[in-house]
mmCIF file of N, CA and C in Angstrom:
data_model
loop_
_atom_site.group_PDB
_atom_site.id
_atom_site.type_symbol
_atom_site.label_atom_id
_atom_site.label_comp_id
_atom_site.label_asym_id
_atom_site.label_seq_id
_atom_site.Cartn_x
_atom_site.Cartn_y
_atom_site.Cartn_z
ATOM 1 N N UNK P 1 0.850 -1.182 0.000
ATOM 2 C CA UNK P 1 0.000 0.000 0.000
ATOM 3 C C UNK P 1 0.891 1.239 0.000
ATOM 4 N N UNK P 2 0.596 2.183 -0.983
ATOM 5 C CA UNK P 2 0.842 3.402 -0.557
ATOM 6 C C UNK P 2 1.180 4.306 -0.143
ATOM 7 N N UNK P 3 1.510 5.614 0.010
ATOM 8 C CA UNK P 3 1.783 6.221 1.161
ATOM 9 C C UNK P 3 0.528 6.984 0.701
ATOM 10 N N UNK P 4 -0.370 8.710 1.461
ATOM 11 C CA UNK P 4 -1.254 8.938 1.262
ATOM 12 C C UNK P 4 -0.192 10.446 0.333
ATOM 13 N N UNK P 5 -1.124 11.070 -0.535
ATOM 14 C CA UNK P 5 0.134 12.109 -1.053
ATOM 15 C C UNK P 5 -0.776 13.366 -0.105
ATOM 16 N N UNK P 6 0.492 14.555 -0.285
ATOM 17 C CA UNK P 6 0.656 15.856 0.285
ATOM 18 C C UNK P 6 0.486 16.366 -0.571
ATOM 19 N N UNK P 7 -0.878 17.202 -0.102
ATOM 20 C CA UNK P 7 -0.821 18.446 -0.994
ATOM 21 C C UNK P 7 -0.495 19.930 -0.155
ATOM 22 N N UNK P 8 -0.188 21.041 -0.253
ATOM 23 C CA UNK P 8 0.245 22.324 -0.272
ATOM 24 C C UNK P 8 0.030 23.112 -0.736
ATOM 25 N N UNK P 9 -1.234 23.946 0.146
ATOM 26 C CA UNK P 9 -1.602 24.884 -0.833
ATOM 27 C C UNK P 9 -1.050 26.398 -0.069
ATOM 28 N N UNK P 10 -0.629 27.069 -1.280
ATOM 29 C CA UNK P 10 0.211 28.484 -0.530
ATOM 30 C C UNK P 10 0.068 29.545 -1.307
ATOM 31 N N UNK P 11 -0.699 30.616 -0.662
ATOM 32 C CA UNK P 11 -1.064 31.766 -0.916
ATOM 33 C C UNK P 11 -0.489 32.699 0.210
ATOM 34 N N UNK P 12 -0.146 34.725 -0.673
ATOM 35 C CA UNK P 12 0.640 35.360 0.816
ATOM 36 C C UNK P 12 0.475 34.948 2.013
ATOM 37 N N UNK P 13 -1.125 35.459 1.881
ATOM 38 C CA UNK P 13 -1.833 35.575 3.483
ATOM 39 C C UNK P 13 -1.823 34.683 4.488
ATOM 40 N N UNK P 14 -2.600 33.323 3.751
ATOM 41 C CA UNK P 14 -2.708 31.920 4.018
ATOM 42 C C UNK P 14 -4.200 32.481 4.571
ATOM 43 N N UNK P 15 -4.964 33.291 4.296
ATOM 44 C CA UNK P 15 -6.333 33.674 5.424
ATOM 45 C C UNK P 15 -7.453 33.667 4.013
ATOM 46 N N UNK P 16 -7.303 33.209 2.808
ATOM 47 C CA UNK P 16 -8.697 33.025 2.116
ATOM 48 C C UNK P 16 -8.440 31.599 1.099
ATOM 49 N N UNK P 17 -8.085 32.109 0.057
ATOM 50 C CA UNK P 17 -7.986 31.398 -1.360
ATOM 51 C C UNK P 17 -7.241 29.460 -0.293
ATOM 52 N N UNK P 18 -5.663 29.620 0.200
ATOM 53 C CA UNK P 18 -5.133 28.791 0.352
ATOM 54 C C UNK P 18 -6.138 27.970 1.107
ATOM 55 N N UNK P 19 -6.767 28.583 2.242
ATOM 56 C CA UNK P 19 -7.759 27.886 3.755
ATOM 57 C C UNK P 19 -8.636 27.221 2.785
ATOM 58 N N UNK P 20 -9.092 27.815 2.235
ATOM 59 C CA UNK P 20 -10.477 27.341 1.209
ATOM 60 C C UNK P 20 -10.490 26.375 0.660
ATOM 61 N N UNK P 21 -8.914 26.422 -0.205
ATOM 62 C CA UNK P 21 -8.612 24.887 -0.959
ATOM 63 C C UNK P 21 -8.955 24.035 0.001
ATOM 64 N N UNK P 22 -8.007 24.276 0.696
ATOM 65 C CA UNK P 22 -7.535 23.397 2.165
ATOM 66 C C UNK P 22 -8.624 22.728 2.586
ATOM 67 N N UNK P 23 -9.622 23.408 3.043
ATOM 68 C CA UNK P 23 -10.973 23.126 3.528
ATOM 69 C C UNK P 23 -11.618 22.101 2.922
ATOM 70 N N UNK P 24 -11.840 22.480 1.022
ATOM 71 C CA UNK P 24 -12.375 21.762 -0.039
ATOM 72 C C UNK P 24 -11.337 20.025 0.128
ATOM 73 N N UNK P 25 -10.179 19.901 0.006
ATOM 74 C CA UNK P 25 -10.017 18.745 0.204
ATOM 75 C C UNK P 25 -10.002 18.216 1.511
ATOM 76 N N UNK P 26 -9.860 19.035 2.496
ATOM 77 C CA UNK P 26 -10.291 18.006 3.601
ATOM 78 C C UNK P 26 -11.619 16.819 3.303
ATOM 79 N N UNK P 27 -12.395 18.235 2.939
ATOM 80 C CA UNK P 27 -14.215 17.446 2.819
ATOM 81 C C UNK P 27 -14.213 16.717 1.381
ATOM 82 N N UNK P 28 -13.540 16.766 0.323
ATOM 83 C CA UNK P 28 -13.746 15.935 -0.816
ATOM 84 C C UNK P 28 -12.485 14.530 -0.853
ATOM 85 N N UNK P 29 -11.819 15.185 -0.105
ATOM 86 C CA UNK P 29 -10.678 13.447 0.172
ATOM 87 C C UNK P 29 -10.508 12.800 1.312
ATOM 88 N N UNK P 30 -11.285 13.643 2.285
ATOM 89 C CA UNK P 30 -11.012 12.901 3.620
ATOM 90 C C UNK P 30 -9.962 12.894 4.101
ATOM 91 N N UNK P 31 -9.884 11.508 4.729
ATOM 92 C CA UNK P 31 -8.304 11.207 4.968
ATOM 93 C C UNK P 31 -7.264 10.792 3.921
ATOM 94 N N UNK P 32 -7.515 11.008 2.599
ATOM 95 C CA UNK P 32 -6.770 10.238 1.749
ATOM 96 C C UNK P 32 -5.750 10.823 1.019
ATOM 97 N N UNK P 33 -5.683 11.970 1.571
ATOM 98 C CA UNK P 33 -4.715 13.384 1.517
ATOM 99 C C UNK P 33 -4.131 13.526 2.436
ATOM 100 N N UNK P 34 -3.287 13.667 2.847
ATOM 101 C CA UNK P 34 -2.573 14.828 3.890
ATOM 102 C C UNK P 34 -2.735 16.262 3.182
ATOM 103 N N UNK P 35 -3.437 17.352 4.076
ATOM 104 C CA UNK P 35 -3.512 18.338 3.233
ATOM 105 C C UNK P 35 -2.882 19.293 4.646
ATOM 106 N N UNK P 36 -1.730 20.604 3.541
ATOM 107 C CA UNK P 36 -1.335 21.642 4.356
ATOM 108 C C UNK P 36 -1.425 23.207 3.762
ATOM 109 N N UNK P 37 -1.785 24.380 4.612
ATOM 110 C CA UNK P 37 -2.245 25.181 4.305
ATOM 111 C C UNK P 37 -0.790 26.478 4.483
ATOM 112 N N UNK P 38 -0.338 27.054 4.023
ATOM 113 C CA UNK P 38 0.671 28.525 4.086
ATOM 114 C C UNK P 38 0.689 29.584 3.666
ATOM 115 N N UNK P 39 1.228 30.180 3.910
ATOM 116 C CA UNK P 39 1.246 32.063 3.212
ATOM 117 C C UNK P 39 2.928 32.183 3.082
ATOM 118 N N UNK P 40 3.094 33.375 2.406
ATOM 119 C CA UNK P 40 4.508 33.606 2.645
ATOM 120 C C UNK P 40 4.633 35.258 3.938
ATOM 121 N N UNK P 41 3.452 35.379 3.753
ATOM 122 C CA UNK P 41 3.136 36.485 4.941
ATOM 123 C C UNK P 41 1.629 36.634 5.343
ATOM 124 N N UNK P 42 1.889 35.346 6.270
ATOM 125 C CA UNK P 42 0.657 35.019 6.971
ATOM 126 C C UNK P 42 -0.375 36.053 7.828
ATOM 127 N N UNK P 43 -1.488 36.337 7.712
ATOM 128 C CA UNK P 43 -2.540 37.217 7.779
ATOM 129 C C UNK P 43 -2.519 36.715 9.795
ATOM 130 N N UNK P 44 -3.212 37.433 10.410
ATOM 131 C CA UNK P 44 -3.467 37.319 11.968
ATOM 132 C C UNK P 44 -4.469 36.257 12.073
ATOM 133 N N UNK P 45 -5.339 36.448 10.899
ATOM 134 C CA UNK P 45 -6.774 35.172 11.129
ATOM 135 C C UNK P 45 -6.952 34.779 9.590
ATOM 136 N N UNK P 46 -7.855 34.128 9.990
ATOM 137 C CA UNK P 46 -8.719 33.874 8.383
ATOM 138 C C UNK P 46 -9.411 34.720 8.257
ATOM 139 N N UNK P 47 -9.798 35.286 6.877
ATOM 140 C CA UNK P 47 -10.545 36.372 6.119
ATOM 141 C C UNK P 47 -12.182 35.872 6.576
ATOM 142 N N UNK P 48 -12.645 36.419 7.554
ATOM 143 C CA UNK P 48 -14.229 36.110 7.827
ATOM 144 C C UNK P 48 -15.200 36.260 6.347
ATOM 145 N N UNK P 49 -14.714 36.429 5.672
ATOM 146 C CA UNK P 49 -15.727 36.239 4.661
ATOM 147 C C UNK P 49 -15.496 34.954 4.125
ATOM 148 N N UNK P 50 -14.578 34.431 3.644
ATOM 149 C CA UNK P 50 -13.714 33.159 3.285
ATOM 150 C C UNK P 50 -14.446 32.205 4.234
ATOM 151 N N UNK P 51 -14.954 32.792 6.051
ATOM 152 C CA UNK P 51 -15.484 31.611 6.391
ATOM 153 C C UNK P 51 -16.668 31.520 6.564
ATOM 154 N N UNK P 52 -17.606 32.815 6.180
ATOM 155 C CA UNK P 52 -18.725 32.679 5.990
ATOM 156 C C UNK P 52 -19.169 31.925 4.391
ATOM 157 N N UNK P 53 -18.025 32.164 3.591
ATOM 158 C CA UNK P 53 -18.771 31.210 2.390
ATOM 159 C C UNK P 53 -18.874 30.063 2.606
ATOM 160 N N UNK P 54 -17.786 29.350 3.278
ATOM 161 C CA UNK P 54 -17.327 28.045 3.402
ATOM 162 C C UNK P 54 -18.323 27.692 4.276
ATOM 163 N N UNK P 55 -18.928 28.385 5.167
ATOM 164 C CA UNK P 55 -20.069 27.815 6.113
ATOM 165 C C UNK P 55 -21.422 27.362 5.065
ATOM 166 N N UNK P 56 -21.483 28.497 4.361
ATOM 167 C CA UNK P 56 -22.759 28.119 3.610
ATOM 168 C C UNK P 56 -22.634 26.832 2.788
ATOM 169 N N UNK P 57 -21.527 26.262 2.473
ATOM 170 C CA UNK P 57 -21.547 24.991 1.881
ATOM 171 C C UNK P 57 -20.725 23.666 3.296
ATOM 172 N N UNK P 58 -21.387 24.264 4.085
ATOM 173 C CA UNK P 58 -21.029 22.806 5.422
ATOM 174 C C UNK P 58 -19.869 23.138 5.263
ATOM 175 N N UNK P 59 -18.697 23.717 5.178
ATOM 176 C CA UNK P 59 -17.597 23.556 5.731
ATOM 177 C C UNK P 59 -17.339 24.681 6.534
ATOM 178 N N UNK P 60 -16.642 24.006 7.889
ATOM 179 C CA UNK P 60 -16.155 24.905 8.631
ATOM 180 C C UNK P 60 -14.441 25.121 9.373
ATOM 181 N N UNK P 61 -14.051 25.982 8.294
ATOM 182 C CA UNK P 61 -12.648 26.433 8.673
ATOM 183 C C UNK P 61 -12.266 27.372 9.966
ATOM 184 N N UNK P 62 -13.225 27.679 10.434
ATOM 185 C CA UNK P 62 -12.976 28.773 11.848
ATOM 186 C C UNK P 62 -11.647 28.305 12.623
ATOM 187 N N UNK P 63 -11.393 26.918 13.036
ATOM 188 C CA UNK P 63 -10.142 26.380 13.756
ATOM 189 C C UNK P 63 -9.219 26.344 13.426
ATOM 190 N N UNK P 64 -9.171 27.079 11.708
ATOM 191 C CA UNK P 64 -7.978 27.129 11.268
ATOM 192 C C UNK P 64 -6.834 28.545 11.420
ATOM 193 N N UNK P 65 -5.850 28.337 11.529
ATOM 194 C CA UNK P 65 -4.959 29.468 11.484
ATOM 195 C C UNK P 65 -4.157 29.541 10.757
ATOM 196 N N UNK P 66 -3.976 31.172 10.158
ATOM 197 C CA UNK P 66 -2.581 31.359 8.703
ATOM 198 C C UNK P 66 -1.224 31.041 9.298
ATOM 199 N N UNK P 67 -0.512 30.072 8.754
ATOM 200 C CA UNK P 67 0.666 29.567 9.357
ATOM 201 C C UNK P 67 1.852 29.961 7.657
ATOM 202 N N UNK P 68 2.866 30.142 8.422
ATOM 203 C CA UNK P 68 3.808 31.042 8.342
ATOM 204 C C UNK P 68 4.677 29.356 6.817
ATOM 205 N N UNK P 69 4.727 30.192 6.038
ATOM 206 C CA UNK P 69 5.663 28.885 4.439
ATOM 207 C C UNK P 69 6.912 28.347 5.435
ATOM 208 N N UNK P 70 7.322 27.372 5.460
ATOM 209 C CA UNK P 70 8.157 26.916 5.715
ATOM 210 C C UNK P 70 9.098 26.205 4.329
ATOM 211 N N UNK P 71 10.391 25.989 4.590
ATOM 212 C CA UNK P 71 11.041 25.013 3.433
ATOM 213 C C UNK P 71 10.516 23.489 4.013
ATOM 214 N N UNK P 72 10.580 23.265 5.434
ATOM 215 C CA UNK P 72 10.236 21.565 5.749
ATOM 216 C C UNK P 72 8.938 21.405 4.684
ATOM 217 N N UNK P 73 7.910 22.300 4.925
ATOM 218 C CA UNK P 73 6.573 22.181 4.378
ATOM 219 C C UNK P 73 6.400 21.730 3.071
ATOM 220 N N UNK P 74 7.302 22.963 2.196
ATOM 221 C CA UNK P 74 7.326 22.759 1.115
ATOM 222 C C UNK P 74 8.047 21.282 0.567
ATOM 223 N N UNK P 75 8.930 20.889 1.143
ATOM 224 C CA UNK P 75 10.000 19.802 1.216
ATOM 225 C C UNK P 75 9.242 18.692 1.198
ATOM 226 N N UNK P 76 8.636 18.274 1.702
ATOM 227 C CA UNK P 76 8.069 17.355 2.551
ATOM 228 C C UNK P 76 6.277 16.787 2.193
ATOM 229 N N UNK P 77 6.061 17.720 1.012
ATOM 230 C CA UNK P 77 4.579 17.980 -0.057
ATOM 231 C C UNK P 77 5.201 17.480 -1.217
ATOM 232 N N UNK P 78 4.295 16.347 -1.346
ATOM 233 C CA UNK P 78 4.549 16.005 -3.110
ATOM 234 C C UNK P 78 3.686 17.089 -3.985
ATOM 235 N N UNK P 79 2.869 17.595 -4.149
ATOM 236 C CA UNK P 79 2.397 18.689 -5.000
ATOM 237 C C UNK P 79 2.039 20.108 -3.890
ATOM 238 N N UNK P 80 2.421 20.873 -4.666
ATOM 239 C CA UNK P 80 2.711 22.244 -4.185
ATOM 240 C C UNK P 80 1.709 22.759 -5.143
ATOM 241 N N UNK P 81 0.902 23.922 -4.638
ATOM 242 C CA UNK P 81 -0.516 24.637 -5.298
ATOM 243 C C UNK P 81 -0.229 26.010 -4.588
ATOM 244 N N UNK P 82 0.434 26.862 -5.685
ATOM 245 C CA UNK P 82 0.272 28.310 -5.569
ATOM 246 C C UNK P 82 -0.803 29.036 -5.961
ATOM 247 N N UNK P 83 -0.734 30.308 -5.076
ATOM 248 C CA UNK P 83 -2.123 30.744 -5.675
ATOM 249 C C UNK P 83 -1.732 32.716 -5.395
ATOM 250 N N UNK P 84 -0.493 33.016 -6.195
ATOM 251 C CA UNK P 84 -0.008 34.415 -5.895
ATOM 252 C C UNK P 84 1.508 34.541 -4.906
ATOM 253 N N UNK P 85 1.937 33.769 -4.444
ATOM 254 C CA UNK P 85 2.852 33.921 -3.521
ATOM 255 C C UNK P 85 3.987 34.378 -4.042
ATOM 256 N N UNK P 86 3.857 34.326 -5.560
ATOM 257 C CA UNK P 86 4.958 34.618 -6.146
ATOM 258 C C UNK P 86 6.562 34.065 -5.888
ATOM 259 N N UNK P 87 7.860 34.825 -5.481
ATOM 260 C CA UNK P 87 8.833 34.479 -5.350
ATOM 261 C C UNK P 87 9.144 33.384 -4.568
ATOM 262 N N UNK P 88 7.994 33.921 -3.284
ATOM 263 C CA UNK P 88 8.270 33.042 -2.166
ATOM 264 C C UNK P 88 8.300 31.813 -2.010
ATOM 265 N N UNK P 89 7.611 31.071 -2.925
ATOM 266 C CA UNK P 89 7.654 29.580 -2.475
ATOM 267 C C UNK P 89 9.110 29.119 -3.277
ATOM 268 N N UNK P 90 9.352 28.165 -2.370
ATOM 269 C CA UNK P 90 10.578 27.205 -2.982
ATOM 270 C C UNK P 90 9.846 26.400 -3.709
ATOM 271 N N UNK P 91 11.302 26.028 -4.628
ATOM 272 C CA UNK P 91 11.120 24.752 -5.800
ATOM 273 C C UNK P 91 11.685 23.886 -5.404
ATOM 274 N N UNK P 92 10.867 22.746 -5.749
ATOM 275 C CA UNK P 92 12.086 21.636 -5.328
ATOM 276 C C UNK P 92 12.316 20.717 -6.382
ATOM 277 N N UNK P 93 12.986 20.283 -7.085
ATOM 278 C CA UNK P 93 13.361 19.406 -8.130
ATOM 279 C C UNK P 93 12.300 17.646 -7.821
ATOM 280 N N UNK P 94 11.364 17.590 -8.695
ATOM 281 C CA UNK P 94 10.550 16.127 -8.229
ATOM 282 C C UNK P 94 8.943 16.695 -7.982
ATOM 283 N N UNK P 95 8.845 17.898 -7.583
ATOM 284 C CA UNK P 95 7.620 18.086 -6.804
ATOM 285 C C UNK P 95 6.731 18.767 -8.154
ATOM 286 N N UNK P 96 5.552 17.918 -8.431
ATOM 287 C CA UNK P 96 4.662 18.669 -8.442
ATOM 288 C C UNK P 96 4.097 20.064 -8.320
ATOM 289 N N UNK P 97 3.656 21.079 -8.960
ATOM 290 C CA UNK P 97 3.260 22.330 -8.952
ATOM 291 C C UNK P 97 2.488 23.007 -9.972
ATOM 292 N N UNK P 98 1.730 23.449 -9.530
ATOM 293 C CA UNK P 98 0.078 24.095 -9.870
ATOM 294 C C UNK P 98 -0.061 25.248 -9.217
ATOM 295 N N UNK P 99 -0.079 26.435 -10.651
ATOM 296 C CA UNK P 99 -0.223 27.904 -9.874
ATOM 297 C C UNK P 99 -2.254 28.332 -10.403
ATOM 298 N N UNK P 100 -2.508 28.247 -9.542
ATOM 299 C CA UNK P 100 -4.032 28.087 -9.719
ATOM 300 C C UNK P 100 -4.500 29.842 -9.734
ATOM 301 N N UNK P 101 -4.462 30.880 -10.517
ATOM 302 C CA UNK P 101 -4.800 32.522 -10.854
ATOM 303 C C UNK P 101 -6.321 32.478 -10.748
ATOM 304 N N UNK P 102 -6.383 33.037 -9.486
ATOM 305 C CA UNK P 102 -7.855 32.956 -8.260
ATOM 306 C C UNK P 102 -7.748 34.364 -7.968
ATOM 307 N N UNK P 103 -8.875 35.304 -8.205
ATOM 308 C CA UNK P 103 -9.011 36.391 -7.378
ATOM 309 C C UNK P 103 -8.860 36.286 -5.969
ATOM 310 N N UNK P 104 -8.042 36.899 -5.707
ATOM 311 C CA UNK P 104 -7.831 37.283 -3.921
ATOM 312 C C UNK P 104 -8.912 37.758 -3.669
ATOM 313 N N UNK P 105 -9.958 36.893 -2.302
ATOM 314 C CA UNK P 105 -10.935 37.476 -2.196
ATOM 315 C C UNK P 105 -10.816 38.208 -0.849
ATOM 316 N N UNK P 106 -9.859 38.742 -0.288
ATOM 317 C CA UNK P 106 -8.875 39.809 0.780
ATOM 318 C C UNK P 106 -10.094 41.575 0.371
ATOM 319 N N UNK P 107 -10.958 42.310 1.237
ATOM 320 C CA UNK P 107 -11.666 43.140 0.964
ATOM 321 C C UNK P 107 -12.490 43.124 0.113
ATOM 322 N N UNK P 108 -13.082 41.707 -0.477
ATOM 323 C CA UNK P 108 -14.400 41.348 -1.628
ATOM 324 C C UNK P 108 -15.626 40.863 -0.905
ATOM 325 N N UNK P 109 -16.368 41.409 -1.976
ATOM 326 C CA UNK P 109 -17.972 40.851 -1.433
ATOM 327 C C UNK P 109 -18.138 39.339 -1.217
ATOM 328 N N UNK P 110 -19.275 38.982 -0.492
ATOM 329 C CA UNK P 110 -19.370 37.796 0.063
ATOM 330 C C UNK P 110 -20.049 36.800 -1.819
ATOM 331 N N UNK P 111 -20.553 37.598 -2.322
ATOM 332 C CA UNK P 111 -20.821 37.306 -3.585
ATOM 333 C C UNK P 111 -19.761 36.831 -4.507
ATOM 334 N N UNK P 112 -18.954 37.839 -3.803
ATOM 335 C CA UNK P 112 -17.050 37.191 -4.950
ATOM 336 C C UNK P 112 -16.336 36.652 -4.384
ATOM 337 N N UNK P 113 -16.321 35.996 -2.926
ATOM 338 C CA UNK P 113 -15.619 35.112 -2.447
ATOM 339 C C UNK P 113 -16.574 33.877 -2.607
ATOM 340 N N UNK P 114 -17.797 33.981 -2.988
ATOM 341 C CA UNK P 114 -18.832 32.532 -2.947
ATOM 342 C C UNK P 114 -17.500 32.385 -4.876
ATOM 343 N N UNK P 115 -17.702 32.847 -5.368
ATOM 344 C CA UNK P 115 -17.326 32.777 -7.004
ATOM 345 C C UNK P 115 -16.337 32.624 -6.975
ATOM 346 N N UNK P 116 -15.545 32.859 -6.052
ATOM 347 C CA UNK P 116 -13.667 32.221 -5.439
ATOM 348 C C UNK P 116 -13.990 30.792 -5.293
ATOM 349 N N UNK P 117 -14.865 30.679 -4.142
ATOM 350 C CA UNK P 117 -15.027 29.033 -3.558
ATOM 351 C C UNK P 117 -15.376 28.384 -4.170
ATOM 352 N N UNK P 118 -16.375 28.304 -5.319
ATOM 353 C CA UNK P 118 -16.499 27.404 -6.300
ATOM 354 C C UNK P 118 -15.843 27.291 -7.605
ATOM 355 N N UNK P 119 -15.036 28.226 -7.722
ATOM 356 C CA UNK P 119 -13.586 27.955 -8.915
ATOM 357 C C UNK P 119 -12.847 26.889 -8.007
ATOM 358 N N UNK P 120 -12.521 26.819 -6.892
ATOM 359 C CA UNK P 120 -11.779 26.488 -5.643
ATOM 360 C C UNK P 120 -11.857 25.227 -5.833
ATOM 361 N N UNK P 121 -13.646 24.907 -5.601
ATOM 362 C CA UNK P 121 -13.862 23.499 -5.086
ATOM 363 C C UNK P 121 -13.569 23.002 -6.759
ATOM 364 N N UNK P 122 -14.271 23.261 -7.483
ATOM 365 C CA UNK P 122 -13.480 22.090 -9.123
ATOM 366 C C UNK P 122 -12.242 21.769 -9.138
ATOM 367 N N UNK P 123 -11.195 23.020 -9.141
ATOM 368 C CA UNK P 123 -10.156 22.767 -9.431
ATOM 369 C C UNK P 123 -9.399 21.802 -8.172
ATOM 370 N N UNK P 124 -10.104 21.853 -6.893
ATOM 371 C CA UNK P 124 -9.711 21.167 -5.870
ATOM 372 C C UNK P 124 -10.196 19.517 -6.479
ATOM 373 N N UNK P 125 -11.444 19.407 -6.800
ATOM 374 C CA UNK P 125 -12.010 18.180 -7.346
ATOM 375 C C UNK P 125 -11.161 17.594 -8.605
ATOM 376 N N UNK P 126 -10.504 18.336 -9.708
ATOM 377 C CA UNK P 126 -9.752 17.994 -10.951
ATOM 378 C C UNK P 126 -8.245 17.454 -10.006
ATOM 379 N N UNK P 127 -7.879 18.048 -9.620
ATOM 380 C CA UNK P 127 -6.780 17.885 -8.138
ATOM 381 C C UNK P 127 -6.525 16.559 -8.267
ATOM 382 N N UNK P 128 -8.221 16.276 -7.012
ATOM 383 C CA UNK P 128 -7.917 14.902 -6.571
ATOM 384 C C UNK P 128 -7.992 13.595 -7.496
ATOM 385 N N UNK P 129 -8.785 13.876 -8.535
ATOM 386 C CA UNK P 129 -8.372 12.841 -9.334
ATOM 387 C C UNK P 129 -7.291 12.572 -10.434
ATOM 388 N N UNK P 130 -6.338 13.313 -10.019
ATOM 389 C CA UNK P 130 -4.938 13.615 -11.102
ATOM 390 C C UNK P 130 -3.740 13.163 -9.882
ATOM 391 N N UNK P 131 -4.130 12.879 -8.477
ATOM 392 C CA UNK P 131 -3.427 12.574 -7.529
ATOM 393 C C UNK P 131 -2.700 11.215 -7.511
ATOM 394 N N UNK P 132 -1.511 10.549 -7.206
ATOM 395 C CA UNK P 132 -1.113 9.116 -7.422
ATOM 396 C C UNK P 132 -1.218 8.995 -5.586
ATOM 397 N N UNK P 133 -1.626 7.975 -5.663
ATOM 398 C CA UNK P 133 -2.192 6.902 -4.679
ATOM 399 C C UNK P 133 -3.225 6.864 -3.951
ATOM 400 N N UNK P 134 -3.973 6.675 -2.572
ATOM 401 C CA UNK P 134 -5.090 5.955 -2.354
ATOM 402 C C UNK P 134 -5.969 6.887 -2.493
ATOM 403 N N UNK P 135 -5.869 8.563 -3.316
ATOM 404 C CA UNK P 135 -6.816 9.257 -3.014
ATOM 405 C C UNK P 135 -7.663 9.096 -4.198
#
């Protein structure tokens, strides 16, 4: 059997677009992911609008917090999913990478972060079935 794969999703803030992915595969892969969330300049909280959308479709990210890019992180993720971080993320020779061009929904209506979250959840769904092993 297997190992389960890592995904990494990393946006500046780590407080909308990245949480969101994050969120979306928790609830569409379960456990069959390891999933991790970063910024390269992590926000104080999550973007309350980011978690009022995510509420309206049963998910609830509130327990989550913007945690700071690491190299272990990146290291240590077989696919890496940018979403703006630009310079900041490391490359690593082997890894997987997907720059997914998502409106920052950082000061947007709850109307254009719902239209964030469901670009979010497909491309999170195309994701998991392009993934190698038990997911």
């Amino acid at each position: 059997m297997s190992r389960k794969p890592t995904v990494l999703f990393v946006c500046v803030h780590n407080a909308g677009r990245s949480q969101m992915a994050a969120g979306w595969l928790r609830h569409l892969a379960g456990d069959a992911v390891e999933v991790r969330s970063a910024g390269s300049e992590p926000a104080d909280r999550i973007n309350p609008v980011a978690v009022e959308a995510m509420r309206e479709v049963g998910i609830d990210i509130t327990d989550r917090t913007p945690a700071r890019l690491t190299w272990d992180a990146a290291e240590a993720s077989d696919v890496i999913v940018t979403m703006g971080c630009g310079d900041a993320c490391p490359v690593f020779p082997g890894k997987r990478y997907e720059d997914w061009q998502l409106t920052d929904p950082a000061g947007r209506s709850l109307d254009v972060v719902r239209q964030v979250r469901d670009e979010i959840r497909q491309r999170v769904a195309h994701l998991i079935r392009t993934l190698d092993g038990p997911a």
